[in-house]
Structure formats: structure tokens, C-alpha cells
């Protein structure tokens, strides 16, 4: 059974940093498209960043480009999201998701329905 468990969320002041971790069990992170999404109250789920672990291709939303970095650790079967220069608008629940339909394109990676498995989410709160 595939399971994804997020950790690393918390409260941080604007300008600070956090590292989110997505631990996978039941499959290996190789050859999967793994993404981080976030959802703020009253808003739709938004794709933040993704990585195709079979080749390393990464995508980022415009709102986090240059501030967030997604990375894989195959030895630990984890995918990380390094978040720097956090802003108030980054406050949301962050979800890890995995898809097994090959590498997604730049138009596909941010579509939630393309992912087969989801974690339970971890809260990130950025304050002034």
C-alpha cells in the first residue's frame, strides 16, 4: 500500500525558511512524478513544485520560482521542499502527491487529478 507522509511544517516569520519532507512507503520514489501542492482556506489546491524522479526534471509555479527548491533523496525514499524567503501568502496546508503515469509536461504537472496518491498535509503558517 502506497503511503505518503509529510512533515516539517510549522510557524515562521516572513523571510524565514522551512524544509518540508515527504516520506514514501509502499513504492520507491524512482520513476514517479512527485509534487507539492498547497491549499489556503477558501482557495483551490495549487501546484507549487514537482519533480520527475526518473530524470530529475523539475517545475515550479511562478509564485515560488527562485524561492523554493524541490529535491529527491532516493536513498531515504523522500522528496523535500526547501522553502526560503517565505511570504505571508505562502501560508497554506502543503500536500505531497505522487503520480505513476510517467513524466508530466509543464502543462500537466500542476493538475491534481493526475496524481494517484496524496499525503495528509502539513500546515505552514507565515507571520509578519
C-alpha positions as protocol buffer text, in pm:
chain_id: "A"
residue {
  index: 1
  type: UNK
  ca { x: 0 y: 0 z: 0 }
}
residue {
  index: 2
  type: UNK
  ca { x: 140 y: 337 z: -103 }
}
residue {
  index: 3
  type: UNK
  ca { x: 160 y: 596 z: 169 }
}
residue {
  index: 4
  type: UNK
  ca { x: 293 y: 950 z: 169 }
}
residue {
  index: 5
  type: UNK
  ca { x: 363 y: 1129 z: 496 }
}
residue {
  index: 6
  type: UNK
  ca { x: 452 y: 1497 z: 509 }
}
residue {
  index: 7
  type: UNK
  ca { x: 644 y: 1663 z: 789 }
}
residue {
  index: 8
  type: UNK
  ca { x: 836 y: 1981 z: 858 }
}
residue {
  index: 9
  type: UNK
  ca { x: 556 y: 2232 z: 860 }
}
residue {
  index: 10
  type: UNK
  ca { x: 524 y: 2495 z: 1127 }
}
residue {
  index: 11
  type: UNK
  ca { x: 513 y: 2866 z: 1201 }
}
residue {
  index: 12
  type: UNK
  ca { x: 780 y: 3101 z: 1073 }
}
residue {
  index: 13
  type: UNK
  ca { x: 822 y: 3474 z: 1029 }
}
residue {
  index: 14
  type: UNK
  ca { x: 821 y: 3629 z: 686 }
}
residue {
  index: 15
  type: UNK
  ca { x: 1160 y: 3599 z: 525 }
}
residue {
  index: 16
  type: UNK
  ca { x: 1235 y: 3275 z: 706 }
}
residue {
  index: 17
  type: UNK
  ca { x: 1284 y: 2923 z: 579 }
}
residue {
  index: 18
  type: UNK
  ca { x: 1135 y: 2579 z: 624 }
}
residue {
  index: 19
  type: UNK
  ca { x: 1206 y: 2237 z: 480 }
}
residue {
  index: 20
  type: UNK
  ca { x: 915 y: 2004 z: 415 }
}
residue {
  index: 21
  type: UNK
  ca { x: 969 y: 1632 z: 382 }
}
residue {
  index: 22
  type: UNK
  ca { x: 757 y: 1374 z: 202 }
}
residue {
  index: 23
  type: UNK
  ca { x: 834 y: 1020 z: 313 }
}
residue {
  index: 24
  type: UNK
  ca { x: 713 y: 747 z: 81 }
}
residue {
  index: 25
  type: UNK
  ca { x: 635 y: 388 z: 166 }
}
residue {
  index: 26
  type: UNK
  ca { x: 496 y: 106 z: -44 }
}
residue {
  index: 27
  type: UNK
  ca { x: 689 y: 216 z: -351 }
}
residue {
  index: 28
  type: UNK
  ca { x: 1020 y: 372 z: -435 }
}
residue {
  index: 29
  type: UNK
  ca { x: 1040 y: 733 z: -541 }
}
residue {
  index: 30
  type: UNK
  ca { x: 1223 y: 636 z: -857 }
}
residue {
  index: 31
  type: UNK
  ca { x: 1026 y: 685 z: -1178 }
}
residue {
  index: 32
  type: UNK
  ca { x: 742 y: 872 z: -1014 }
}
residue {
  index: 33
  type: UNK
  ca { x: 626 y: 1225 z: -1062 }
}
residue {
  index: 34
  type: UNK
  ca { x: 614 y: 1374 z: -715 }
}
residue {
  index: 35
  type: UNK
  ca { x: 469 y: 1715 z: -646 }
}
residue {
  index: 36
  type: UNK
  ca { x: 395 y: 1956 z: -367 }
}
residue {
  index: 37
  type: UNK
  ca { x: 59 y: 2127 z: -370 }
}
residue {
  index: 38
  type: UNK
  ca { x: -83 y: 2378 z: -125 }
}
residue {
  index: 39
  type: UNK
  ca { x: -428 y: 2492 z: -32 }
}
residue {
  index: 40
  type: UNK
  ca { x: -520 y: 2802 z: 161 }
}
residue {
  index: 41
  type: UNK
  ca { x: -865 y: 2848 z: 318 }
}
residue {
  index: 42
  type: UNK
  ca { x: -1127 y: 2923 z: 55 }
}
residue {
  index: 43
  type: UNK
  ca { x: -884 y: 2866 z: -231 }
}
residue {
  index: 44
  type: UNK
  ca { x: -826 y: 2587 z: -479 }
}
residue {
  index: 45
  type: UNK
  ca { x: -539 y: 2346 z: -445 }
}
residue {
  index: 46
  type: UNK
  ca { x: -236 y: 2494 z: -620 }
}
residue {
  index: 47
  type: UNK
  ca { x: 65 y: 2316 z: -763 }
}
residue {
  index: 48
  type: UNK
  ca { x: 383 y: 2452 z: -605 }
}
residue {
  index: 49
  type: UNK
  ca { x: 665 y: 2234 z: -739 }
}
residue {
  index: 50
  type: UNK
  ca { x: 720 y: 1893 z: -887 }
}
residue {
  index: 51
  type: UNK
  ca { x: 1000 y: 1656 z: -979 }
}
residue {
  index: 52
  type: UNK
  ca { x: 1013 y: 1355 z: -1205 }
}
residue {
  index: 53
  type: UNK
  ca { x: 1236 y: 1127 z: -1004 }
}
residue {
  index: 54
  type: UNK
  ca { x: 1322 y: 918 z: -1308 }
}
residue {
  index: 55
  type: UNK
  ca { x: 1506 y: 1203 z: -1475 }
}
residue {
  index: 56
  type: UNK
  ca { x: 1520 y: 1495 z: -1236 }
}
residue {
  index: 57
  type: UNK
  ca { x: 1302 y: 1737 z: -1434 }
}
residue {
  index: 58
  type: UNK
  ca { x: 1154 y: 1999 z: -1204 }
}
residue {
  index: 59
  type: UNK
  ca { x: 874 y: 2250 z: -1239 }
}
residue {
  index: 60
  type: UNK
  ca { x: 777 y: 2543 z: -1021 }
}
residue {
  index: 61
  type: UNK
  ca { x: 484 y: 2775 z: -1003 }
}
residue {
  index: 62
  type: UNK
  ca { x: 557 y: 3137 z: -1082 }
}
residue {
  index: 63
  type: UNK
  ca { x: 474 y: 3235 z: -726 }
}
residue {
  index: 64
  type: UNK
  ca { x: 759 y: 3029 z: -577 }
}
residue {
  index: 65
  type: UNK
  ca { x: 1014 y: 3022 z: -858 }
}
residue {
  index: 66
  type: UNK
  ca { x: 1352 y: 3124 z: -721 }
}
residue {
  index: 67
  type: UNK
  ca { x: 1249 y: 3081 z: -358 }
}
residue {
  index: 68
  type: UNK
  ca { x: 1154 y: 2712 z: -332 }
}
residue {
  index: 69
  type: UNK
  ca { x: 1357 y: 2409 z: -436 }
}
residue {
  index: 70
  type: UNK
  ca { x: 1230 y: 2053 z: -473 }
}
residue {
  index: 71
  type: UNK
  ca { x: 1477 y: 1769 z: -436 }
}
residue {
  index: 72
  type: UNK
  ca { x: 1474 y: 1392 z: -405 }
}
residue {
  index: 73
  type: UNK
  ca { x: 1668 y: 1160 z: -180 }
}
residue {
  index: 74
  type: UNK
  ca { x: 1639 y: 816 z: -332 }
}
residue {
  index: 75
  type: UNK
  ca { x: 1836 y: 654 z: -51 }
}
residue {
  index: 76
  type: UNK
  ca { x: 1581 y: 775 z: 203 }
}
residue {
  index: 77
  type: UNK
  ca { x: 1285 y: 746 z: -33 }
}
residue {
  index: 78
  type: UNK
  ca { x: 1195 y: 1107 z: 33 }
}
residue {
  index: 79
  type: UNK
  ca { x: 1121 y: 1422 z: -158 }
}
residue {
  index: 80
  type: UNK
  ca { x: 1195 y: 1756 z: 4 }
}
residue {
  index: 81
  type: UNK
  ca { x: 1067 y: 2106 z: -49 }
}
residue {
  index: 82
  type: UNK
  ca { x: 1314 y: 2371 z: 62 }
}
residue {
  index: 83
  type: UNK
  ca { x: 1129 y: 2699 z: 116 }
}
residue {
  index: 84
  type: UNK
  ca { x: 1322 y: 3023 z: 151 }
}
residue {
  index: 85
  type: UNK
  ca { x: 1220 y: 3388 z: 171 }
}
residue {
  index: 86
  type: UNK
  ca { x: 877 y: 3286 z: 289 }
}
residue {
  index: 87
  type: UNK
  ca { x: 593 y: 3533 z: 242 }
}
residue {
  index: 88
  type: UNK
  ca { x: 259 y: 3576 z: 416 }
}
residue {
  index: 89
  type: UNK
  ca { x: 87 y: 3441 z: 107 }
}
residue {
  index: 90
  type: UNK
  ca { x: 274 y: 3111 z: 139 }
}
residue {
  index: 91
  type: UNK
  ca { x: 54 y: 3025 z: 436 }
}
residue {
  index: 92
  type: UNK
  ca { x: -139 y: 2708 z: 350 }
}
residue {
  index: 93
  type: UNK
  ca { x: -164 y: 2336 z: 405 }
}
residue {
  index: 94
  type: UNK
  ca { x: 103 y: 2169 z: 194 }
}
residue {
  index: 95
  type: UNK
  ca { x: 38 y: 1828 z: 40 }
}
residue {
  index: 96
  type: UNK
  ca { x: 270 y: 1578 z: -120 }
}
residue {
  index: 97
  type: UNK
  ca { x: 137 y: 1380 z: -417 }
}
residue {
  index: 98
  type: UNK
  ca { x: 274 y: 1103 z: -637 }
}
residue {
  index: 99
  type: UNK
  ca { x: 179 y: 1003 z: -989 }
}
residue {
  index: 100
  type: UNK
  ca { x: 286 y: 697 z: -1182 }
}
residue {
  index: 101
  type: UNK
  ca { x: 196 y: 787 z: -1539 }
}
residue {
  index: 102
  type: UNK
  ca { x: 547 y: 881 z: -1645 }
}
residue {
  index: 103
  type: UNK
  ca { x: 691 y: 1228 z: -1664 }
}
residue {
  index: 104
  type: UNK
  ca { x: 436 y: 1507 z: -1673 }
}
residue {
  index: 105
  type: UNK
  ca { x: 474 y: 1804 z: -1902 }
}
residue {
  index: 106
  type: UNK
  ca { x: 485 y: 2166 z: -1797 }
}
residue {
  index: 107
  type: UNK
  ca { x: 109 y: 2182 z: -1859 }
}
residue {
  index: 108
  type: UNK
  ca { x: 28 y: 1862 z: -1671 }
}
residue {
  index: 109
  type: UNK
  ca { x: 228 y: 1864 z: -1351 }
}
residue {
  index: 110
  type: UNK
  ca { x: 6 y: 2109 z: -1165 }
}
residue {
  index: 111
  type: UNK
  ca { x: -321 y: 1924 z: -1234 }
}
residue {
  index: 112
  type: UNK
  ca { x: -424 y: 1746 z: -910 }
}
residue {
  index: 113
  type: UNK
  ca { x: -625 y: 1473 z: -1085 }
}
residue {
  index: 114
  type: UNK
  ca { x: -307 y: 1339 z: -1248 }
}
residue {
  index: 115
  type: UNK
  ca { x: -174 y: 1219 z: -914 }
}
residue {
  index: 116
  type: UNK
  ca { x: -265 y: 880 z: -771 }
}
residue {
  index: 117
  type: UNK
  ca { x: -166 y: 919 z: -407 }
}
residue {
  index: 118
  type: UNK
  ca { x: -173 y: 1204 z: -158 }
}
residue {
  index: 119
  type: UNK
  ca { x: -43 y: 1268 z: 188 }
}
residue {
  index: 120
  type: UNK
  ca { x: -246 y: 1413 z: 471 }
}
residue {
  index: 121
  type: UNK
  ca { x: -86 y: 1756 z: 455 }
}
residue {
  index: 122
  type: UNK
  ca { x: 124 y: 1972 z: 682 }
}
residue {
  index: 123
  type: UNK
  ca { x: 41 y: 2326 z: 788 }
}
residue {
  index: 124
  type: UNK
  ca { x: 276 y: 2615 z: 704 }
}
residue {
  index: 125
  type: UNK
  ca { x: 199 y: 2949 z: 866 }
}
residue {
  index: 126
  type: UNK
  ca { x: 398 y: 3261 z: 782 }
}
residue {
  index: 127
  type: UNK
  ca { x: 352 y: 3564 z: 1004 }
}
residue {
  index: 128
  type: UNK
  ca { x: 474 y: 3922 z: 990 }
}
